[in-house]
Every structure is written in structure tokens, then in C-alpha cells.
Coordinates of N, CA and C in Angstrom, one line a residue:
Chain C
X1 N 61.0 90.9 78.4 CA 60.8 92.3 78.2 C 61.8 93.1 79.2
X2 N 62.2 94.1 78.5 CA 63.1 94.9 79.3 C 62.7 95.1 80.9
X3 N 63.1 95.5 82.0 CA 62.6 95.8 82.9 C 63.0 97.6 83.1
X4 N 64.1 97.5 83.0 CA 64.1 98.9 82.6 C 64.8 99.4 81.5
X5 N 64.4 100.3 80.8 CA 64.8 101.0 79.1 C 65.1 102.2 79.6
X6 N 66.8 102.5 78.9 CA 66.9 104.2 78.3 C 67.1 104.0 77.4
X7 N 65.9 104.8 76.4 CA 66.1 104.7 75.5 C 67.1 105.4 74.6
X8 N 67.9 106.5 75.5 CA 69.0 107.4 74.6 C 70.3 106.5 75.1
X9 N 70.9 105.9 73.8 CA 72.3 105.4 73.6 C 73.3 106.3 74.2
X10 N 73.3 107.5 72.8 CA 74.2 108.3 73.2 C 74.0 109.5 73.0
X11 N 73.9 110.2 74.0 CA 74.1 112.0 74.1 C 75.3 112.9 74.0
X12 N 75.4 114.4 73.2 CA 76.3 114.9 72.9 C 75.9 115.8 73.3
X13 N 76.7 116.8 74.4 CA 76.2 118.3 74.9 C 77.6 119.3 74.4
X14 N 77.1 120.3 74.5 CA 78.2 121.4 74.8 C 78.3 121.9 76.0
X15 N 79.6 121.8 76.7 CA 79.5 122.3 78.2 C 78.7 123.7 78.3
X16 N 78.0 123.1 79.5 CA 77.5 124.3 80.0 C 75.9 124.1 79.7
X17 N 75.4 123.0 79.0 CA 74.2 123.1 78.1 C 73.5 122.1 79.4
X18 N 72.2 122.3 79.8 CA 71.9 120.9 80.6 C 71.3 120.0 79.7
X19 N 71.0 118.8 80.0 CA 70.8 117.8 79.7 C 70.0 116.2 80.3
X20 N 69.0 116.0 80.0 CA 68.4 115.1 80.8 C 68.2 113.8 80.1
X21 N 68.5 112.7 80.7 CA 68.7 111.2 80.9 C 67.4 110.5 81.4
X22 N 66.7 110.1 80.4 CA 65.7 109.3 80.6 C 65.6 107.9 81.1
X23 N 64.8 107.4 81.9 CA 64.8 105.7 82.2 C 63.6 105.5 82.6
X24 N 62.6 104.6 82.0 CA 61.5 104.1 82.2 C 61.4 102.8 82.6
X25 N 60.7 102.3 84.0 CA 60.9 101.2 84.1 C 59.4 100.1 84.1
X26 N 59.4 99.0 84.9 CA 58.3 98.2 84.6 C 58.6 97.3 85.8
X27 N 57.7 97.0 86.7 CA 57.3 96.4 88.1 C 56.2 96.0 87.8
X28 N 55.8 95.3 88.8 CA 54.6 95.2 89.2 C 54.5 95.1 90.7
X29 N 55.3 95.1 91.1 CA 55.8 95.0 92.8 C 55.1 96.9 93.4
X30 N 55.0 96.9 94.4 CA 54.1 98.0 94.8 C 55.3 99.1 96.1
X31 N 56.3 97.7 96.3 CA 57.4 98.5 96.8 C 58.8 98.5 95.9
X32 N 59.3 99.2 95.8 CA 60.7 98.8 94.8 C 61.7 99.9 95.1
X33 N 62.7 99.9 94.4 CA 63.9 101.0 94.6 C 64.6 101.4 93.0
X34 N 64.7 102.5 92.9 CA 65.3 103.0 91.5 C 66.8 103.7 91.9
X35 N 67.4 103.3 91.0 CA 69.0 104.1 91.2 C 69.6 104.8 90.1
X36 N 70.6 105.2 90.1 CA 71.1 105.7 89.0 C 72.8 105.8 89.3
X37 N 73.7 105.0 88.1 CA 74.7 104.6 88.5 C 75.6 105.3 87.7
X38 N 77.0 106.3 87.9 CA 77.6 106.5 86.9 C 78.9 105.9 86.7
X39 N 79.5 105.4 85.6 CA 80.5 104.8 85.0 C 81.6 105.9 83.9
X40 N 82.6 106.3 85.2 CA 83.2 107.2 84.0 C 84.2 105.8 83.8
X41 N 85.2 106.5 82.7 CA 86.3 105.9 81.9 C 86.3 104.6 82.7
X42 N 86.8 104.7 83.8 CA 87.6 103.8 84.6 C 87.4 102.9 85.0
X43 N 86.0 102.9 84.9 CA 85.3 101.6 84.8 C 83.9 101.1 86.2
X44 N 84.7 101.9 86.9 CA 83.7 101.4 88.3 C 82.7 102.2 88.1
X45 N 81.1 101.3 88.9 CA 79.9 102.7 89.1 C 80.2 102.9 90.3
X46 N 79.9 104.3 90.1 CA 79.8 105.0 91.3 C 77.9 105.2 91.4
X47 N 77.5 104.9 92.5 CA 76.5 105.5 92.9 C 75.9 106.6 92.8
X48 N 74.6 107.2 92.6 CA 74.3 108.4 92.8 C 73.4 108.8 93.3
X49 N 72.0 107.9 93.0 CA 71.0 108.4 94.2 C 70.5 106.9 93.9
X50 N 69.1 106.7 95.2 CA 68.3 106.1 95.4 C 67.1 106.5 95.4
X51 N 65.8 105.3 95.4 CA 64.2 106.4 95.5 C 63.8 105.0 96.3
X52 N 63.0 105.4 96.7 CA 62.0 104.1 97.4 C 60.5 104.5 96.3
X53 N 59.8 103.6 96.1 CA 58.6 103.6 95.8 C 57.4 105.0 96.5
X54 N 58.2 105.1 97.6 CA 57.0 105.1 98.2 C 56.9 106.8 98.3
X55 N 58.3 106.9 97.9 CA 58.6 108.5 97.7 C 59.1 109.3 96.3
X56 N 57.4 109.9 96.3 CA 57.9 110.8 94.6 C 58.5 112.0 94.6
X57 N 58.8 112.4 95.9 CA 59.7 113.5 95.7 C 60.7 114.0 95.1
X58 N 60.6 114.8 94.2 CA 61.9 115.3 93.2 C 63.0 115.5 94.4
X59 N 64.9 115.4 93.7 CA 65.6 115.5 94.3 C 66.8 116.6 93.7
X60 N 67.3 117.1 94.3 CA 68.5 118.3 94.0 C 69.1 118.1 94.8
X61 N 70.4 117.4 93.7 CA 72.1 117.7 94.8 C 73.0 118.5 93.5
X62 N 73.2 120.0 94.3 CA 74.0 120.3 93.5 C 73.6 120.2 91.7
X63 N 74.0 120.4 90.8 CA 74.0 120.1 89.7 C 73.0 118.9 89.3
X64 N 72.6 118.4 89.8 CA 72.2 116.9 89.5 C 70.6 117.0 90.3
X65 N 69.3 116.3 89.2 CA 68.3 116.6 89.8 C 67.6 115.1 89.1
X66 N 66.5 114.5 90.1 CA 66.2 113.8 89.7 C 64.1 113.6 89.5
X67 N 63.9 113.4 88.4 CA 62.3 113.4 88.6 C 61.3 112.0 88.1
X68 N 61.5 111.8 89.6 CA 60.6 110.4 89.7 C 59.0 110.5 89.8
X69 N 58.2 109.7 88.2 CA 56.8 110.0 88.6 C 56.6 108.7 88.2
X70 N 55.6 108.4 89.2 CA 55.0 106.6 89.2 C 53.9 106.5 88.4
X71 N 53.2 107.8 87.8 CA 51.9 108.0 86.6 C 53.0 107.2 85.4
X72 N 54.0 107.8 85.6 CA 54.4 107.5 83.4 C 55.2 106.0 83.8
X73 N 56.1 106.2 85.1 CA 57.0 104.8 85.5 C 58.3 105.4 84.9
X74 N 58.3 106.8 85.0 CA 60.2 106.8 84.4 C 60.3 107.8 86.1
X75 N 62.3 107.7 85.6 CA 62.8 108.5 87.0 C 64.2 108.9 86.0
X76 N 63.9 110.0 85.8 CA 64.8 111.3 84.6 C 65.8 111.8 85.5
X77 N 66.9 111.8 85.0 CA 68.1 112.5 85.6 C 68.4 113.4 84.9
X78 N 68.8 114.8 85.4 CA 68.9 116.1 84.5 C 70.2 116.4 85.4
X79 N 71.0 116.9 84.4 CA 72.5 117.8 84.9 C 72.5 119.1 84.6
X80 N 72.5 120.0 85.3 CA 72.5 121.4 84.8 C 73.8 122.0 84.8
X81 N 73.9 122.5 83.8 CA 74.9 123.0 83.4 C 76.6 122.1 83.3
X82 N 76.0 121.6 82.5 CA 76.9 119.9 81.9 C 78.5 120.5 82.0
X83 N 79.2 119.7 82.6 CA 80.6 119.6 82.8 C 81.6 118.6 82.0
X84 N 82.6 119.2 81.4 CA 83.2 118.1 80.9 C 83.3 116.4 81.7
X85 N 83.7 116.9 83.2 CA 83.3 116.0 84.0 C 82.7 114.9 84.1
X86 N 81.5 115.5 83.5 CA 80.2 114.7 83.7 C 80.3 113.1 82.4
X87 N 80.8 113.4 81.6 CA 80.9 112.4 80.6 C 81.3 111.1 80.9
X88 N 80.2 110.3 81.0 CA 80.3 109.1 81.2 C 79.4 108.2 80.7
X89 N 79.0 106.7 81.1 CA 77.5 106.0 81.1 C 77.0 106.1 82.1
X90 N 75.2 106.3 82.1 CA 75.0 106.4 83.2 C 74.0 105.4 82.9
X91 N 73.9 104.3 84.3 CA 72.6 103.7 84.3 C 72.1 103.8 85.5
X92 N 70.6 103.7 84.8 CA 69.3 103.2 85.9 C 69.0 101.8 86.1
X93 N 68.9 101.6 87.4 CA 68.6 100.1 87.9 C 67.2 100.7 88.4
X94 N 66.6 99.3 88.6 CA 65.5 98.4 89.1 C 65.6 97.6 90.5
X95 N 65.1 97.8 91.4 CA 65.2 96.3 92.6 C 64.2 96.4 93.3
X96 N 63.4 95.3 93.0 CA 62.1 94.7 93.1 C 62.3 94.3 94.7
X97 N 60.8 95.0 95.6 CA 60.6 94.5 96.8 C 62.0 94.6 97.7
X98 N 61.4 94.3 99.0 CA 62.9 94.6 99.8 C 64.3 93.7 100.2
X99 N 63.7 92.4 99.4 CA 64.8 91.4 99.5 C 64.9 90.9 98.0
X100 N 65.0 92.4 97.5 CA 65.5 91.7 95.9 C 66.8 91.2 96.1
X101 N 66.9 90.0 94.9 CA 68.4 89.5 95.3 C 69.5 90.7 94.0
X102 N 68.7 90.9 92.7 CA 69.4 91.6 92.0 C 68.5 92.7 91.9
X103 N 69.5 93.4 90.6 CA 69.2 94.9 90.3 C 69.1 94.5 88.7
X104 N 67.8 95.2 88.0 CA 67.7 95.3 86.8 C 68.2 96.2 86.3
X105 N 69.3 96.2 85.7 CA 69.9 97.8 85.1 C 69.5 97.4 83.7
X106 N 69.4 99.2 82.9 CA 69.3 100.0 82.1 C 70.3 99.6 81.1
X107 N 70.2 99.8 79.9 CA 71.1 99.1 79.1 C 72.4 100.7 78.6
X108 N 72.0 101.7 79.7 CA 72.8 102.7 79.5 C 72.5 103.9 78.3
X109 N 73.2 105.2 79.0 CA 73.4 106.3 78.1 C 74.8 106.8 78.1
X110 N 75.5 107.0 77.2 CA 76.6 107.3 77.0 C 76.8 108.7 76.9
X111 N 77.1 109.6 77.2 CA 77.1 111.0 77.7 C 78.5 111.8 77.1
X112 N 78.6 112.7 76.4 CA 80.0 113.2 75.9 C 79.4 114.9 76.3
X113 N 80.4 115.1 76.8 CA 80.0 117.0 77.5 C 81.3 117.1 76.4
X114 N 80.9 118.0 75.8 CA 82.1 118.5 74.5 C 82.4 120.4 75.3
X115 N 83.7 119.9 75.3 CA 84.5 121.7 75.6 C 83.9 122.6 74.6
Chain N
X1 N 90.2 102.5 104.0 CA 88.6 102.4 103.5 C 88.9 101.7 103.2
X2 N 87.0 101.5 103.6 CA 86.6 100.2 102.8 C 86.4 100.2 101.1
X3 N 86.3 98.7 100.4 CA 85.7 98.9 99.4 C 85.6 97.4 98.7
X4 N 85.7 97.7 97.3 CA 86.2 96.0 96.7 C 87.1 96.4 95.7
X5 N 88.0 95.1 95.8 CA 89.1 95.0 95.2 C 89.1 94.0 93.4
X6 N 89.0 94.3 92.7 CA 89.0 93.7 91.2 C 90.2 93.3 91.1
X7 N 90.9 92.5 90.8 CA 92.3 92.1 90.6 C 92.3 90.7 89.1
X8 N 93.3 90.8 88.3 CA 93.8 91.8 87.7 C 92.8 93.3 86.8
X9 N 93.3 94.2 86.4 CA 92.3 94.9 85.6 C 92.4 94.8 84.2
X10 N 93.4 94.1 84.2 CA 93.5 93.8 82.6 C 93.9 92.7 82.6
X11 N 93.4 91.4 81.7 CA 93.4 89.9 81.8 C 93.4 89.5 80.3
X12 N 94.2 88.5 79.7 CA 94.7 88.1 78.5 C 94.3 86.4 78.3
X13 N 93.3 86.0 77.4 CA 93.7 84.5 77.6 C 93.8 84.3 76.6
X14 N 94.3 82.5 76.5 CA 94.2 82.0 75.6 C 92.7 81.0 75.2
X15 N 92.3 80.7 73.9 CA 91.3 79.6 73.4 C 91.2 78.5 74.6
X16 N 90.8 78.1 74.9 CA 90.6 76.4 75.5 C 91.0 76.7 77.2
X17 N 91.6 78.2 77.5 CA 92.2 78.3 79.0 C 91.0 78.5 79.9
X18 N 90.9 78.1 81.3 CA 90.5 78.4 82.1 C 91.1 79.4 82.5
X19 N 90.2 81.0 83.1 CA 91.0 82.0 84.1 C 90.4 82.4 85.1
X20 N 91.2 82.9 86.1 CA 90.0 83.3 87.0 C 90.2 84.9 87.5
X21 N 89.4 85.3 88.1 CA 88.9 86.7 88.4 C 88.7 86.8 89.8
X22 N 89.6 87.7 90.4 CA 89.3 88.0 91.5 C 88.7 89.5 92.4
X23 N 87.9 89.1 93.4 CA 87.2 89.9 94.2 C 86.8 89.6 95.2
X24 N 87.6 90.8 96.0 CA 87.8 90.8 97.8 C 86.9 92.2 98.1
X25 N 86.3 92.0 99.1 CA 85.8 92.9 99.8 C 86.1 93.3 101.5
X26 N 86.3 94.5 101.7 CA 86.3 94.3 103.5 C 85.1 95.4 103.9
X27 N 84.2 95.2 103.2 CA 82.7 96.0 103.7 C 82.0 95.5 104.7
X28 N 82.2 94.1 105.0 CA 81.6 92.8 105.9 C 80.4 92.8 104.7
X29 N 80.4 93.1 103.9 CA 78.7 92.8 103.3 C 78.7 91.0 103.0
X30 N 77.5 90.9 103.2 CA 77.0 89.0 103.0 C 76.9 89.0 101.8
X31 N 76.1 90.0 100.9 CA 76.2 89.1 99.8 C 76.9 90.1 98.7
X32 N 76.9 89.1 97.4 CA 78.6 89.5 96.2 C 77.7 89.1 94.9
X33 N 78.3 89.3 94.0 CA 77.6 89.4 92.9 C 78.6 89.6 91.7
X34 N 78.3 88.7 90.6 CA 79.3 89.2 89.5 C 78.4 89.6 88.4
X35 N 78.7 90.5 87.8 CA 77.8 91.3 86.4 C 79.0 91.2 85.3
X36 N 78.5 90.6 83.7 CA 79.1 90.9 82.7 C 78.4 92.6 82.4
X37 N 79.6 93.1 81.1 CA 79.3 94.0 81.1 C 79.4 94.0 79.4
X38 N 79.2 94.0 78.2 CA 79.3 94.3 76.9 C 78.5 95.7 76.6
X39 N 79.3 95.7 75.0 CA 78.5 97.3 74.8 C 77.1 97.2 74.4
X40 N 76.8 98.1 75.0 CA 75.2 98.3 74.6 C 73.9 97.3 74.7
X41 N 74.8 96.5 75.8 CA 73.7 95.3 76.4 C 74.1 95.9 78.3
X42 N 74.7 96.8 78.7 CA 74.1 96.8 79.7 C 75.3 96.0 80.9
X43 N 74.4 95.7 82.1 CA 75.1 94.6 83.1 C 74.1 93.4 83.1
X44 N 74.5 92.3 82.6 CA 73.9 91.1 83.1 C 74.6 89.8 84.5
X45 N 73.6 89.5 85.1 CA 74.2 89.2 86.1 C 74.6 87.8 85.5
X46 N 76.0 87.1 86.3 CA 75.9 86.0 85.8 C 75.9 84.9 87.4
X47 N 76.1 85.5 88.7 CA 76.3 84.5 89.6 C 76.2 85.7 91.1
X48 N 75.4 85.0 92.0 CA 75.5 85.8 93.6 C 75.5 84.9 94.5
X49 N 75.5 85.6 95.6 CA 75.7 85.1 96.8 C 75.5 85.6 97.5
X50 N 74.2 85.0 98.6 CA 73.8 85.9 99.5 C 74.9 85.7 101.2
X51 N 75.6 84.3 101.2 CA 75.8 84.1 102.2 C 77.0 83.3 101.6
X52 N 78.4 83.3 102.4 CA 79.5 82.2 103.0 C 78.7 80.0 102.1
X53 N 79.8 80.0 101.4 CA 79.1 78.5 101.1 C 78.0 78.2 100.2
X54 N 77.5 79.3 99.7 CA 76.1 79.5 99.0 C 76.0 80.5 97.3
X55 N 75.7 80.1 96.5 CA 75.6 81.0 95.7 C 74.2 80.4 94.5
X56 N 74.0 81.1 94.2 CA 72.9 81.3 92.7 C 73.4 81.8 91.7
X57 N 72.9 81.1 90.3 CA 72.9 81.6 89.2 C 72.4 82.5 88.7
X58 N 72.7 83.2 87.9 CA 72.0 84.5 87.7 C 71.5 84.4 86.1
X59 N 71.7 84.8 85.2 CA 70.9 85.4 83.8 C 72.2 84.8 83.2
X60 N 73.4 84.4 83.0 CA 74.4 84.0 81.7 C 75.2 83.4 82.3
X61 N 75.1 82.3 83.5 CA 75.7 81.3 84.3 C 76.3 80.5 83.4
X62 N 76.2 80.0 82.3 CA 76.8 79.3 81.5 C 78.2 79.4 80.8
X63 N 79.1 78.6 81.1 CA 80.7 79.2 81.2 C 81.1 79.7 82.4
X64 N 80.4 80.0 83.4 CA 81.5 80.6 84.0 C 80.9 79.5 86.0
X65 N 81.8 79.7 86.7 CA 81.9 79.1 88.1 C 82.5 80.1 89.1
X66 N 82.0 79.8 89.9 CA 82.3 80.5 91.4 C 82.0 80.0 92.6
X67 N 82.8 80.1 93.9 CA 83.1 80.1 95.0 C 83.0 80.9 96.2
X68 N 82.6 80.6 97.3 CA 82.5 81.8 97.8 C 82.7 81.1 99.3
X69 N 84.3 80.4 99.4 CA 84.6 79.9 101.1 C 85.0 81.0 102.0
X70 N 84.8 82.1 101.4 CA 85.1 83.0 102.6 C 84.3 84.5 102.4
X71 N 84.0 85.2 103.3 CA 83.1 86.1 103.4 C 83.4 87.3 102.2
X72 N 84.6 87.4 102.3 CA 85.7 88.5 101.9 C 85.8 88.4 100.4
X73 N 85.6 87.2 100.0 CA 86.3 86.7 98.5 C 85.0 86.1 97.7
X74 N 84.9 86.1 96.4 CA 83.8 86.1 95.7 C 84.5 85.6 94.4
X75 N 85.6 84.7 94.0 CA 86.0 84.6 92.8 C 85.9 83.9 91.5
X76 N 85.5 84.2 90.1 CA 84.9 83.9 89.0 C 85.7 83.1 88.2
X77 N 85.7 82.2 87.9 CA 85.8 81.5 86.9 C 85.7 81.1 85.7
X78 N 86.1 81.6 84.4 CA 85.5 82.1 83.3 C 86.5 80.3 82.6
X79 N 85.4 79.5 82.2 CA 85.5 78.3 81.5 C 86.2 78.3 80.1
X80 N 86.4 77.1 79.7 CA 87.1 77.2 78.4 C 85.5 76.9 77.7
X81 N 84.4 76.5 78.7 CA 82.7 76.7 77.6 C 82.0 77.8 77.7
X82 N 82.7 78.1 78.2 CA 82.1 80.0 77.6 C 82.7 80.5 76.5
X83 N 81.9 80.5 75.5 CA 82.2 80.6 73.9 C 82.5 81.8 73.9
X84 N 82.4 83.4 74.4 CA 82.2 84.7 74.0 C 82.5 85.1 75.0
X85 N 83.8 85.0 75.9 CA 84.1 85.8 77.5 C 84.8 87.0 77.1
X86 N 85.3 87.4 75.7 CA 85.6 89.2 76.2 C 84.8 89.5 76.4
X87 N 84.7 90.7 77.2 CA 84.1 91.2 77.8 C 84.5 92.1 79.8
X88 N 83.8 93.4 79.8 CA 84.2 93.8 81.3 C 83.2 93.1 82.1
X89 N 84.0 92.7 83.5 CA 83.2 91.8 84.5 C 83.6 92.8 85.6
X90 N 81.9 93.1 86.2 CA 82.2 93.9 87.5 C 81.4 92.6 88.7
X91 N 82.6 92.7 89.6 CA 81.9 92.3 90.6 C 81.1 93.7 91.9
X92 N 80.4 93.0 92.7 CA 79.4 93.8 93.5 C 79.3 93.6 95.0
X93 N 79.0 94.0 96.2 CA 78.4 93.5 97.3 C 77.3 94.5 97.3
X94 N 77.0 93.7 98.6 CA 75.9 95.1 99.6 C 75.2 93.9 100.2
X95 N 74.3 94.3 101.4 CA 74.0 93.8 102.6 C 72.7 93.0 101.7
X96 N 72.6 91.7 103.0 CA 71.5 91.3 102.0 C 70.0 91.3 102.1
X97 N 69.6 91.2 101.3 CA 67.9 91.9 100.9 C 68.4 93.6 100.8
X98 N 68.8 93.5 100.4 CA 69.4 95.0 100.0 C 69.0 96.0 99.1
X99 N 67.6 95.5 98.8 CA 66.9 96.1 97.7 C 66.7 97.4 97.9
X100 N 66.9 98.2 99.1 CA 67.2 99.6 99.2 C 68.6 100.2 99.8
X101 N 69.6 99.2 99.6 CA 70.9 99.9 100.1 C 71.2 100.2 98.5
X102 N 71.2 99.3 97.6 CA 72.3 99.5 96.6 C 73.4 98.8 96.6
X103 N 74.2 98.7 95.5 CA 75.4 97.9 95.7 C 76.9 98.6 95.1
X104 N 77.6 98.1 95.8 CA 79.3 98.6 96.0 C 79.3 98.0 94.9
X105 N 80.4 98.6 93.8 CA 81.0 97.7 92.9 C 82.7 97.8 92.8
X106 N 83.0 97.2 92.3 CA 84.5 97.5 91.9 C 84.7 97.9 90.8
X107 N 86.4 98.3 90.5 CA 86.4 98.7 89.0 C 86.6 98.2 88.2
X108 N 86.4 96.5 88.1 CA 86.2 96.3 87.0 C 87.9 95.8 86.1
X109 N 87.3 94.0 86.0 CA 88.6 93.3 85.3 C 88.1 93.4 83.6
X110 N 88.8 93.8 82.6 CA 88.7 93.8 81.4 C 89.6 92.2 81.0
X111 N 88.6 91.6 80.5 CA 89.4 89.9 79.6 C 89.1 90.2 78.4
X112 N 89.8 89.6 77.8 CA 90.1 89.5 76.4 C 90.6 87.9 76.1
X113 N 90.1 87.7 75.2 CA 90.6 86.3 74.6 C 91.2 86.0 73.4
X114 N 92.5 86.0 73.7 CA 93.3 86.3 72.1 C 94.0 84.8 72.0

């Protein structure tokens, strides 16, 4: 079974439009870490945030917000006001407890911000 | 800066060749990690290492080998029994038990098997 699902492939915006990126995951660990990774063209992820379990606090940097609730088990990434920029894959990972050895990533969203 | 280094980014083989993949890091991180990457399946892990001399298998170990005699270097092995190696391979660090740091990646060798 998956450990973590997004279930949107692929998204199409028009700049300017926001846009939010769903990821639902599945633990049973009571501590864990969620991330969210973006992959433009080039290939490398870049990092973008982290959560601890232990903290459901919504997050805002700039343009980018993220909403982590442990009721449903997803952690939604929303872009406001979508940038050509922005167009990339973005995944959500999983890491179980504090000496996970890996990361369960998300099978990705593929993101196209249209001019 | 620090970071990791993927070397070549674009890789060409032949049927039946052995090739290898390289990745250096100067983060000091202990442990390294290599992830396949295909479309629309995601990153699966295929090999880590938490430490110098030591590594584990991961989810699609089959076909591929690795080494890890020095802290810095993490490098992959892609078999002539790995039936299906195109595909992007990112390698990874980050400290270990690192289940709340996250992990460094590089950019990533694209192989092809022609």
C-alpha cells in the first residue's frame, strides 16, 4: 500500500490563479516527519518545508502555504498566486520515527503555471 | 558550498555493459542514498548507507551495486542484470537518523540504454 498518495498527476493553472497540491499519507508511528520536495526541469529536489508530528500548525512563507491535519492524514500545499516559476513536480515524502533510514515519497504532481 | 555532486548528467550505455554513477558529497553527512526515478512511479530507493563500509538494500536493489570506502563518495553500479536501467537516478545524504532533517539531493544522472 502506498505510504503516501497524490493523487493529482497533473495540474494546469493560469498564472496568477492559486492552486493547491494534495498529499495524503499513512503511518502508524505516533512520531513522523512530512516534507514537500520541488523538482523543476533540472532535475534536483529542492527542499521546501518540513512538519514534525507533533506540530499542526499551518505554515506561510511567502507565496507558499502549507495545511497539515492529522484528523484526515493529508499535508496540502497551496501556491498563491501561481508563477510561471512555479512549474514543476512537486513531491511529498513520509519518514517514519526519528531514525527513519528512508523517505516514502509521493508518486508526484506535475504542475504547468501557463502565461 | 557545500552540496552533492552527480557526475555524469547524461550517461549512454550499451546492452550487456556495466556503468557506473557517481556521487560525492562535502556536507560531512554519514549517510547517502540512491533513488531511481521513472515517470509516474515516483522515487524508489534502491541502496543507503548509514555509515563508511556499510550499506543496505533498499526497494529495487536488484541490478544495481554499490560502495561506500569513503565518507564523501557513494557510487552506483548499474549491472548488465538490471533488465530496465533507463531511467533518472538521484543520489541523497543527510545526517543519520535523520528522519527530521530531510535529505540533500543532487541533480541527478539521466542513463539511457541504447
Amino acid at each position: 500500500a502506498q505510504k503516501v498518495t497524490q493523487a493529482q498527476t497533473e495540474i494546469s493553472v493560469v498564472e496568477k490563479e492559486d492552486v493547491t497540491l494534495d498529499c495524503v499519507y499513512e503511518t502508524r508511528d505516533t512520531t513522523y516527519y512530512l516534507f514537500w520536495y520541488k523538482q523543476p526541469p533540472s532535475g534536483e529536489l529542492v527542499f521546501l518545508i518540513r512538519r514534525n508530528s507533533f506540530d499542526e500548525q499551518n505554515e506561510i512563507s511567502g507565496r507558499y502555504s502549507w495545511n497539515f491535519q492529522k484528523s484526515t492524514s493529508s499535508f496540502n500545499f497551496t501556491i498563491t498566486a501561481s508563477q510561471v516559476v512555479d512549474s514543476a513536480v512537486y513531491f511529498c515524502a513520509l519518514s517514519e520515527g526519528f531514525t527513519g533510514n528512508q523517505f516514502y515519497f509521493g508518486t508526484g504532481t506535475s504542475l504547468t503555471v501557463i502565461p | 558550498d557545500g552540496g552533492i555532486t552527480q557526475s555524469p548528467k547524461y550517461l549512454f550505455r550499451k546492452e550487456g555493459q556495466n556503468v557506473t554513477l557517481s556521487c560525492e558529497q562535502n556536507l560531512n553527512h554519514d549517510a547517502m542514498y540512491w533513488y531511481r526515478q521513472d515517470p509516474g512511479q515516483g522515487l524508489r530507493l534502491i541502496y543507503y548507507s548509514q555509515i563508511v563500509n556499510d550499506f543496505q538494500k533498499g526497494d529495487i536493489a536488484e541490478g544495481y551495486s554499490v560502495s561506500r570506502e569513503k565518507k564523501e563518495s557513494f557510487p552506483l553500479t548499474v549491472t548488465s542484470a538490471q533488465k530496465n536501467p533507463t531511467a533518472f537516478y538521484l543520489c541523497a545524504s543527510s545526517i543519520p537518523g535523520a528522519g527530521d532533517y530531510g535529505y540533500t539531493f543532487g541533480s541527478g544522472t539521466r542513463l539511457t540504454v541504447v
